[in-house]
Coordinates of C-alpha atoms and ligand atoms in Angstrom, one line a residue:
M12 CA 73.0 151.8 180.2
P13 CA 76.4 149.8 180.5
E14 CA 79.1 151.5 182.3
S15 CA 81.4 151.7 179.7
A16 CA 78.9 153.4 177.4
H17 CA 80.2 156.1 175.1
R18 CA 78.8 158.7 172.3
R19 CA 80.1 157.5 168.8
K20 CA 78.8 156.8 165.4
L21 CA 77.6 153.1 165.1
R22 CA 79.6 151.5 162.1
I23 CA 77.4 149.5 159.8
L24 CA 78.4 147.5 156.9
F25 CA 75.5 147.2 154.4
A26 CA 76.1 143.8 152.3
S27 CA 73.6 143.6 149.3
S28 CA 74.0 141.8 146.0
E29 CA 72.6 144.8 144.1
A30 CA 72.5 148.6 144.7
V31 CA 71.4 151.4 142.6
P32 CA 73.3 152.8 140.3
F33 CA 75.6 150.0 140.1
A34 CA 73.0 147.0 139.5
K35 CA 69.5 146.8 140.3
T36 CA 66.9 143.7 139.2
G37 CA 64.1 144.6 142.0
G38 CA 63.1 146.4 145.2
L39 CA 66.4 145.4 147.1
G40 CA 68.7 147.5 144.4
D41 CA 66.5 150.5 145.3
V42 CA 66.5 149.8 149.3
A43 CA 70.2 149.3 149.3
G44 CA 70.5 152.7 146.9
S45 CA 69.0 154.8 149.2
L46 CA 68.9 153.3 152.7
P47 CA 72.7 153.7 153.4
R48 CA 72.5 157.5 152.7
A49 CA 69.8 157.8 155.0
L50 CA 71.4 156.1 158.0
K51 CA 74.4 158.0 157.3
H52 CA 72.0 161.4 157.8
A53 CA 70.7 159.6 160.9
G54 CA 74.1 159.6 162.5
A55 CA 75.7 156.0 161.6
K56 CA 79.0 155.4 159.9
V57 CA 77.9 153.5 156.7
A58 CA 79.6 151.6 154.2
V59 CA 77.9 149.2 151.2
I60 CA 79.5 146.2 150.2
L61 CA 78.3 144.2 146.4
P62 CA 79.8 142.2 143.9
K63 CA 81.5 144.0 141.3
Y64 CA 79.6 142.8 138.2
G65 CA 80.4 142.8 134.8
T66 CA 77.0 144.7 134.3
I67 CA 78.5 147.9 136.3
P68 CA 78.5 150.9 133.8
E69 CA 82.1 151.7 132.9
Q70 CA 81.6 155.1 134.2
Y71 CA 82.0 153.4 137.9
R72 CA 84.2 150.5 137.0
S73 CA 86.7 153.2 135.9
Q74 CA 86.7 155.1 139.3
M75 CA 87.0 152.2 141.4
K76 CA 90.2 152.2 143.5
H77 CA 92.1 148.5 144.6
V78 CA 92.2 148.4 148.2
A79 CA 93.2 145.2 148.9
D80 CA 93.3 141.4 147.8
F81 CA 93.2 138.1 149.4
Y82 CA 92.3 134.6 149.0
V83 CA 89.0 133.2 150.3
P84 CA 88.8 129.7 151.7
L85 CA 85.9 127.9 150.5
S86 CA 85.7 124.2 151.6
W87 CA 88.7 122.5 149.8
R88 CA 89.3 126.1 147.2
N89 CA 91.1 129.0 148.0
V90 CA 89.5 131.4 145.8
Y91 CA 90.8 134.9 145.0
C92 CA 89.2 138.0 146.0
G93 CA 90.0 141.7 145.1
I94 CA 88.2 144.3 147.1
E95 CA 87.8 147.7 145.2
K96 CA 86.2 151.0 146.4
L97 CA 84.3 153.9 145.0
E98 CA 83.1 156.8 146.9
L99 CA 80.2 158.1 145.4
Q100 CA 78.2 161.3 147.0
G101 CA 79.8 161.0 150.1
L102 CA 79.1 157.4 150.6
D103 CA 81.7 154.6 150.4
F104 CA 80.8 151.7 148.3
Y105 CA 82.9 148.6 148.4
F106 CA 83.1 145.9 145.6
V107 CA 84.0 142.2 145.7
D108 CA 85.7 141.2 142.7
N109 CA 86.2 137.9 141.2
E110 CA 85.8 137.7 137.4
Q111 CA 85.1 134.1 137.5
Y112 CA 81.7 134.4 139.4
F113 CA 80.7 137.8 138.4
K114 CA 82.0 139.2 135.1
R115 CA 78.9 137.8 133.5
D116 CA 75.9 139.3 131.4
G117 CA 73.4 139.4 134.6
L118 CA 73.3 139.1 138.2
Y119 CA 71.7 135.9 138.8
G120 CA 70.0 132.8 137.1
Y121 CA 73.3 130.6 136.7
G122 CA 73.7 127.0 137.8
D123 CA 76.5 128.0 140.6
D124 CA 74.7 130.7 142.0
G125 CA 74.8 129.0 145.3
E126 CA 78.6 128.9 145.3
R127 CA 78.8 132.4 144.0
F128 CA 76.9 133.9 146.8
A129 CA 78.4 131.6 149.7
F130 CA 81.5 133.2 148.1
F131 CA 80.3 137.0 147.9
S132 CA 79.2 136.3 151.7
K133 CA 82.4 134.7 152.8
A134 CA 84.3 137.2 151.3
I135 CA 82.8 140.1 153.3
L136 CA 83.9 138.4 156.1
E137 CA 87.5 137.9 155.0
A138 CA 87.4 141.4 153.9
I139 CA 86.4 142.6 157.6
V140 CA 89.3 140.7 159.0
K141 CA 91.8 142.0 156.5
V142 CA 90.6 145.4 155.5
P143 CA 91.0 147.8 158.5
E144 CA 88.5 150.5 156.9
L145 CA 85.7 147.7 156.9
A146 CA 85.5 147.5 160.5
C147 CA 81.9 147.6 161.8
D148 CA 79.7 146.9 164.7
V149 CA 76.7 145.7 162.7
L150 CA 77.0 143.6 159.4
H151 CA 73.5 144.4 158.0
C152 CA 72.3 141.2 155.4
N153 CA 70.1 141.1 152.7
D154 CA 67.8 138.3 151.3
W155 CA 69.6 135.0 150.6
Q156 CA 72.4 136.2 148.8
T157 CA 74.1 137.6 151.8
A158 CA 72.3 135.4 154.3
L159 CA 75.4 133.1 154.9
C160 CA 77.2 136.1 156.5
P161 CA 75.7 135.6 160.2
V162 CA 76.3 131.6 159.6
F163 CA 79.9 132.1 158.6
L164 CA 80.7 134.6 161.1
N165 CA 79.3 132.7 164.0
E166 CA 80.9 129.3 162.8
F167 CA 84.4 130.7 161.3
Y168 CA 84.8 134.0 162.3
R169 CA 84.0 134.7 166.0
G170 CA 87.7 134.3 167.0
A171 CA 89.0 137.4 164.9
P172 CA 89.1 140.1 167.2
Q173 CA 87.8 142.2 164.3
C174 CA 84.4 140.0 164.5
A175 CA 84.1 139.5 168.2
D176 CA 81.6 141.9 168.9
I177 CA 79.7 142.2 165.4
K178 CA 75.9 142.1 165.7
T179 CA 73.8 140.9 162.5
V180 CA 71.0 141.9 161.0
M181 CA 68.9 140.0 158.4
T182 CA 66.6 141.8 156.2
V183 CA 64.1 139.6 154.1
H184 CA 62.8 141.7 151.1
N185 CA 60.9 138.8 149.2
I186 CA 60.5 135.4 151.4
K187 CA 59.9 133.6 147.7
F188 CA 63.5 133.7 147.1
Q189 CA 65.4 131.3 149.6
G190 CA 68.6 130.3 147.7
Q191 CA 67.7 126.3 147.8
F192 CA 70.7 124.2 146.6
G193 CA 71.7 120.7 147.1
D194 CA 72.9 119.8 150.4
N195 CA 76.3 118.4 148.8
M196 CA 77.1 122.0 148.8
L197 CA 77.7 122.0 153.1
S198 CA 81.0 120.1 152.5
D199 CA 82.0 120.9 148.7
V200 CA 81.6 124.5 149.1
L201 CA 80.5 125.8 152.6
G202 CA 82.8 123.4 154.5
L203 CA 80.0 123.2 157.2
A204 CA 79.2 119.5 157.3
D205 CA 81.1 118.8 160.3
I206 CA 79.3 121.0 162.3
P207 CA 75.9 120.0 163.3
A208 CA 74.1 123.0 164.7
A209 CA 74.9 124.7 161.0
R210 CA 73.7 121.5 159.2
D211 CA 70.5 121.7 161.2
Q212 CA 69.8 125.2 160.7
L213 CA 70.6 125.2 157.1
H214 CA 68.8 122.1 156.3
G215 CA 65.8 122.9 153.7
D216 CA 63.2 120.4 152.0
G217 CA 64.6 116.9 151.4
N218 CA 68.2 116.8 150.2
S219 CA 68.5 120.3 150.0
I220 CA 69.9 123.3 152.2
N221 CA 68.6 126.7 152.4
F222 CA 70.6 130.0 152.8
M223 CA 67.8 132.2 153.8
K224 CA 66.9 129.8 156.4
G225 CA 70.5 130.0 157.8
G226 CA 70.6 133.6 157.8
L227 CA 67.1 133.8 159.8
C228 CA 68.4 131.3 162.6
Y229 CA 72.0 132.7 162.8
A230 CA 71.3 136.6 162.8
D231 CA 71.1 138.6 165.8
A232 CA 68.0 140.5 164.5
L233 CA 65.4 140.1 161.7
T234 CA 63.7 142.8 159.8
T235 CA 61.4 142.9 157.0
V236 CA 60.1 145.7 154.6
S237 CA 57.1 146.7 156.1
P238 CA 55.2 145.9 159.6
S239 CA 52.2 143.9 157.7
Y240 CA 54.7 141.4 156.0
A241 CA 56.1 140.9 159.2
Y242 CA 53.1 139.6 160.5
E243 CA 52.2 137.8 157.5
L244 CA 55.6 136.0 157.6
Q245 CA 54.2 134.1 160.5
M246 CA 51.5 132.6 158.7
P247 CA 51.8 129.4 156.5
Y248 CA 50.1 130.9 153.4
Y249 CA 53.0 134.1 153.4
G250 CA 55.6 132.2 155.1
E251 CA 56.8 129.9 152.1
G252 CA 57.6 127.2 154.5
L253 CA 59.8 129.4 157.2
D254 CA 57.0 130.7 158.9
G255 CA 57.6 128.4 161.9
I256 CA 61.1 130.2 162.2
F257 CA 59.5 133.6 162.0
R258 CA 57.0 132.9 164.9
R259 CA 59.8 131.4 166.9
R260 CA 61.7 134.5 166.3
S261 CA 58.8 137.0 166.3
N262 CA 60.6 138.8 169.2
N263 CA 63.5 139.6 167.0
L264 CA 61.5 140.4 164.1
T265 CA 60.6 144.2 163.0
G266 CA 58.8 145.3 160.0
I267 CA 59.9 148.8 158.7
L268 CA 58.4 150.3 155.6
N269 CA 60.9 151.2 152.8
G270 CA 60.8 154.6 151.7
I271 CA 61.4 156.2 148.0
D272 CA 63.8 158.2 146.9
T273 CA 62.0 161.7 146.8
T274 CA 64.5 163.5 144.4
I275 CA 64.3 161.2 141.8
W276 CA 60.5 160.7 142.0
N277 CA 59.0 164.3 142.2
P278 CA 56.3 165.6 139.9
K279 CA 57.5 169.3 140.5
T280 CA 61.2 168.7 139.2
D281 CA 61.1 165.3 137.3
A282 CA 62.7 166.2 133.9
L283 CA 61.2 163.0 132.4
I284 CA 57.8 164.1 132.5
V285 CA 56.5 166.5 130.0
A286 CA 55.1 169.3 132.5
N287 CA 55.7 169.5 136.1
Y288 CA 53.0 170.0 138.7
S289 CA 52.5 169.7 142.7
S290 CA 49.7 169.3 145.1
D291 CA 49.5 173.1 145.1
D292 CA 48.7 173.2 141.6
L293 CA 47.6 169.9 139.8
S294 CA 46.5 171.4 136.5
N295 CA 49.5 170.2 134.5
K296 CA 48.8 166.6 135.4
A297 CA 46.1 166.6 132.4
E298 CA 49.0 167.6 130.0
C299 CA 51.1 164.5 131.3
K300 CA 47.9 162.3 130.9
R301 CA 47.2 163.7 127.3
A302 CA 51.1 163.3 126.4
L303 CA 51.0 159.6 127.9
Q304 CA 47.9 158.7 125.7
E305 CA 49.2 160.0 122.8
E306 CA 52.6 158.2 123.5
L307 CA 50.9 155.1 124.1
G308 CA 48.5 155.2 121.1
L309 CA 45.5 155.6 123.5
R310 CA 42.6 157.5 122.7
Q311 CA 43.3 161.4 123.8
D312 CA 40.1 162.0 126.0
P313 CA 40.4 163.1 129.4
T314 CA 37.3 161.7 130.7
R315 CA 38.5 158.4 130.4
P316 CA 40.0 157.2 133.7
L317 CA 43.6 155.9 132.9
V318 CA 44.5 152.7 135.0
V319 CA 48.2 152.1 134.9
M320 CA 50.6 149.2 135.9
V321 CA 54.4 149.2 136.2
G322 CA 55.8 146.1 137.5
R323 CA 57.2 142.4 137.1
L324 CA 54.5 140.5 135.4
T325 CA 54.6 137.3 137.4
N326 CA 52.0 135.9 139.4
Q327 CA 52.8 137.4 142.8
K328 CA 51.4 140.7 141.1
G329 CA 47.7 139.5 140.8
L330 CA 47.7 139.4 137.3
G331 CA 45.4 136.7 137.2
L332 CA 42.5 139.1 138.7
V333 CA 43.3 141.4 135.7
R334 CA 43.1 139.2 132.9
Y335 CA 39.9 138.0 134.5
A336 CA 38.6 141.6 134.9
M337 CA 39.8 142.8 131.6
D338 CA 36.7 142.6 129.6
G339 CA 34.6 143.7 132.3
I340 CA 36.6 146.8 132.8
M341 CA 37.0 147.5 129.1
K342 CA 33.4 147.5 128.5
R343 CA 33.1 150.3 131.0
G344 CA 35.0 152.6 128.9
V345 CA 38.2 152.5 131.3
Q346 CA 41.7 152.9 129.7
V347 CA 44.4 150.5 130.8
A348 CA 48.4 150.9 130.1
I349 CA 50.8 148.4 131.4
L350 CA 54.8 148.6 131.5
G351 CA 56.4 145.4 132.3
T352 CA 58.3 142.3 131.6
G353 CA 58.4 138.8 133.1
D354 CA 56.6 135.4 132.9
A355 CA 55.9 134.8 129.1
D356 CA 52.3 133.4 129.4
Q357 CA 51.9 136.9 131.4
E358 CA 53.5 138.9 128.9
E359 CA 51.5 137.1 125.9
A360 CA 48.2 137.4 127.6
F361 CA 48.7 141.6 127.8
R362 CA 50.0 141.4 124.2
Y363 CA 46.5 139.9 123.0
F364 CA 44.8 142.3 124.9
D365 CA 46.6 145.2 123.4
S366 CA 45.9 143.9 120.2
R367 CA 42.6 143.1 120.9
Y368 CA 41.1 146.4 122.5
G369 CA 42.9 149.0 120.0
D370 CA 43.2 152.5 121.6
M371 CA 41.9 151.5 124.8
M372 CA 44.4 149.4 126.0
C373 CA 48.4 149.4 125.5
A374 CA 51.0 146.8 127.1
K375 CA 54.4 147.6 126.7
I376 CA 56.3 144.6 127.5
M377 CA 59.8 146.2 128.1
F378 CA 61.9 147.6 130.7
D379 CA 62.1 151.5 130.6
S380 CA 62.6 153.8 133.4
D381 CA 62.0 156.8 131.6
L382 CA 58.5 155.6 130.4
S383 CA 57.7 154.7 134.1
H384 CA 57.8 158.0 135.1
R385 CA 55.6 159.6 132.4
M386 CA 53.3 156.3 133.2
Y387 CA 53.3 157.3 137.1
A388 CA 52.7 161.3 136.2
G389 CA 50.2 160.5 133.5
G390 CA 48.0 158.0 135.0
D391 CA 44.6 158.2 137.0
I392 CA 45.1 155.2 139.1
L393 CA 47.6 152.5 139.6
L394 CA 46.5 149.4 140.1
M395 CA 48.4 146.6 142.5
P396 CA 46.5 144.0 143.1
S397 CA 49.2 141.5 144.5
E398 CA 48.7 138.4 146.1
F399 CA 51.6 139.3 148.4
E400 CA 53.7 142.7 148.5
P401 CA 56.4 142.8 151.1
C402 CA 56.6 146.4 150.5
G403 CA 56.1 147.8 147.0
L404 CA 57.3 150.8 145.7
S405 CA 55.2 151.5 142.7
Q406 CA 52.2 152.5 144.7
M407 CA 54.3 155.2 146.7
I408 CA 55.5 156.6 143.6
A409 CA 52.3 156.7 142.0
M410 CA 51.0 158.5 145.2
R411 CA 53.7 161.2 144.9
Y412 CA 52.4 161.8 141.4
G413 CA 48.6 162.1 142.6
T414 CA 47.9 158.7 140.9
L415 CA 45.9 157.1 143.2
P416 CA 46.9 153.6 143.8
L417 CA 44.2 150.8 144.0
V418 CA 45.8 147.6 146.1
R419 CA 45.3 144.4 147.5
E420 CA 45.2 144.7 151.4
T421 CA 48.5 142.8 151.8
G422 CA 51.7 143.5 153.2
G423 CA 53.2 146.9 152.5
L424 CA 50.3 148.0 150.3
R425 CA 48.4 147.8 153.6
D426 CA 50.6 149.9 155.5
S427 CA 51.2 152.5 152.6
V428 CA 47.5 152.9 151.3
I429 CA 45.1 154.4 153.4
P430 CA 41.8 153.5 151.7
Y431 CA 39.2 156.1 151.0
N432 CA 36.6 156.6 153.7
K433 CA 33.5 158.0 152.3
F434 CA 32.4 158.9 155.7
T435 CA 35.0 161.1 156.4
G436 CA 36.4 162.0 153.0
E437 CA 40.1 160.5 154.2
G438 CA 42.2 158.5 151.7
T439 CA 45.1 158.2 149.7
G440 CA 43.9 155.5 147.5
F441 CA 41.4 152.4 147.4
R442 CA 41.9 148.8 148.9
F443 CA 40.2 145.4 148.6
S444 CA 40.8 142.3 150.1
N445 CA 40.5 138.9 148.9
M446 CA 42.2 137.8 146.0
N447 CA 38.9 137.9 143.8
A448 CA 38.5 139.5 140.3
D449 CA 35.0 140.5 140.9
E450 CA 35.9 142.3 144.2
M451 CA 39.0 143.9 142.6
A452 CA 36.6 145.3 139.6
D453 CA 34.0 146.5 141.9
T454 CA 36.4 148.5 143.8
L455 CA 38.0 149.6 140.6
L456 CA 34.6 150.8 139.0
G457 CA 33.6 152.5 142.5
A458 CA 36.9 154.8 142.2
C459 CA 36.0 155.5 138.4
E460 CA 32.7 156.6 139.7
I461 CA 34.4 159.3 142.0
F462 CA 36.4 160.0 139.0
W463 CA 33.7 160.7 136.8
T464 CA 31.3 162.2 139.2
D465 CA 32.8 164.3 142.0
P466 CA 36.3 165.9 140.5
D467 CA 36.8 167.8 144.0
L468 CA 36.6 165.1 146.1
W469 CA 39.1 163.0 143.6
K470 CA 41.5 166.2 143.8
S471 CA 41.3 166.0 147.3
L472 CA 42.5 162.3 147.4
Q473 CA 45.2 163.5 145.1
V474 CA 46.6 165.9 147.5
Q475 CA 46.3 163.8 150.5
A476 CA 48.1 161.2 148.7
M477 CA 50.8 163.5 147.5
G478 CA 51.1 164.8 151.1
T479 CA 52.2 161.4 152.3
D480 CA 55.9 161.4 153.7
F481 CA 57.7 158.4 151.9
S482 CA 61.3 159.7 152.5
W483 CA 63.6 157.2 153.8
K484 CA 64.2 159.2 157.1
K485 CA 61.5 157.5 159.1
A486 CA 62.5 154.2 158.0
A487 CA 66.3 155.2 158.7
N488 CA 65.6 156.2 162.1
Q489 CA 63.8 152.8 162.6
Y490 CA 66.7 150.8 161.4
M491 CA 69.0 152.9 164.0
D492 CA 66.6 151.7 166.7
V493 CA 67.3 148.2 165.8
Y494 CA 71.3 148.6 165.6
H495 CA 71.3 150.6 169.0
G496 CA 69.0 147.9 170.5
L497 CA 71.9 145.5 169.6
H498 CA 74.6 147.7 170.7
P499 CA 73.5 149.1 174.0
E500 CA 76.9 150.2 175.1
V501 CA 77.3 152.9 172.1
I502 CA 75.2 156.0 172.9
R503 CA 73.2 157.3 169.9
Y504 CA 75.3 159.9 168.2
N505 CA 72.5 161.8 166.7
K506 CA 69.3 162.1 168.6
R507 CA 66.4 160.4 166.9
R508 CA 64.5 162.7 164.9
D509 CA 60.9 161.8 163.0
Ligands
ADP629 P1 59.4 144.5 143.0 O1 60.5 144.7 143.9 O2 58.3 143.1 143.7 O3 59.7 144.3 141.5 P2 58.4 147.4 143.7 O4 57.1 147.7 143.4 O5 58.9 147.0 145.1 O6 58.3 145.4 143.0 O7 59.6 147.7 142.6 C1 59.4 147.8 141.4 C2 60.4 149.0 141.0 O8 60.7 148.8 139.7 C3 59.7 150.1 140.8 O9 60.5 151.4 141.1 C4 59.0 150.2 139.4 O10 58.8 151.6 139.0 C5 60.1 149.5 138.5 N1 59.8 149.1 137.5 C6 59.4 147.4 137.5 N2 59.0 147.1 136.3 C7 59.6 148.0 135.2 C8 59.5 148.3 134.0 N3 59.1 147.3 133.2 N4 60.1 149.4 133.3 C9 60.4 150.3 134.2 N5 60.4 150.3 135.8 C10 60.0 149.1 136.0

């Protein structure tokens, strides 16, 4: 321990392009909505910073207070930046305001996304320098949208006393999205063209630059959202071209499994489901299933295993296997219900199955958070045959509702679902290993066999699944370990509690 060590709260600035309840397109939004609060409970002083999107609900926008404004240098530009603040349930959220960049109908998918998030990343550092309440020990960045923070910090801001001792953590939520843009941005937007180290480390394929790559090279510590994904990222199959960097930095890479919000997702108190239940008394789950079958126009038959899927309809989610196996599954009298939106061809395929299989298959091609609660509560099995899955939340939510997940052994699915072991009776779900539709269908029909023939075993698996601890507390303590590893001079404020 350094001589000057002292006990105080470590100050964490959590930078994210989305956070529930303000803006969400995927898992990152959920994480940024829950983890900072858990970090606060674990003994950190936490603030969250995100863009002030035009889509943030008015109820929050109207409560925001103006804190500061200044101009952010972006190569030859000087761009206006306002900082607004909102305290929500004891946690401080700061919003980077620039209407030209962020007052739009959506979060991403615009031609100038590179410039928008380069601005966001640089604005965060300017804000740390100019707004005293944003002083921090650790700047925690997430995915490509904030990956330039460590780059800008080291190349432009180390001289500022507010930034001299800041350490950076870069968390990868999904390596598929890296923020790749034309390399003209280096001079035109980032102002980094004359710095060889930055140029080299941001350089992507051909004439491109890669924001994520820059973040991975410059950040002090790297984390990702499950231990298995941390391992997989080092392999060419999963690393999406950056596996070499993950291998090189494997000593600084930690996999920490996400949690879920256990107050929102709780079958005992959930007001969005027709009847509440718990692992002590599961009887009302049958009513949830009946009501879901009714709502979805499925045959109201308790003897049919009801397989549900909730999620984005994209290739990542292994939907090719489901499409291939659908006929066989249907022939065995199993019901399938899907809630999701995504790629047009996937949506079309499941609409087709819906019309083809009448009251045995239902595809709801929409985003409906309320319905997702009823799907998790009413299903018997949640199918998630993902090709890759950094963490995955759906399988954890399903377990909480006693809906047994059937997953492919990858990433967070592997780390969160204990496969049924017929010798010990242990298990919280079912797993298969290869991207093979027959293997998936066999595992599914094996699970259905238990559903049909051994209700006591089924119930025991449900109880084990519901008893799993998916709260954020454990993850928060692991992040605290990472932060304190970067700042050994600060003694932990709260003793670690698991
Ligand atoms: P990813 O982050 O890859 O999209 P996750 O499983 O980590 O997948 O998180 C997805 C989250 O979004 C879950 O909370 C899931 O319930 C929710 N979700 C996804 N699609 C829908 C939808 N169509 N309607 C309601 N909720 C959805």
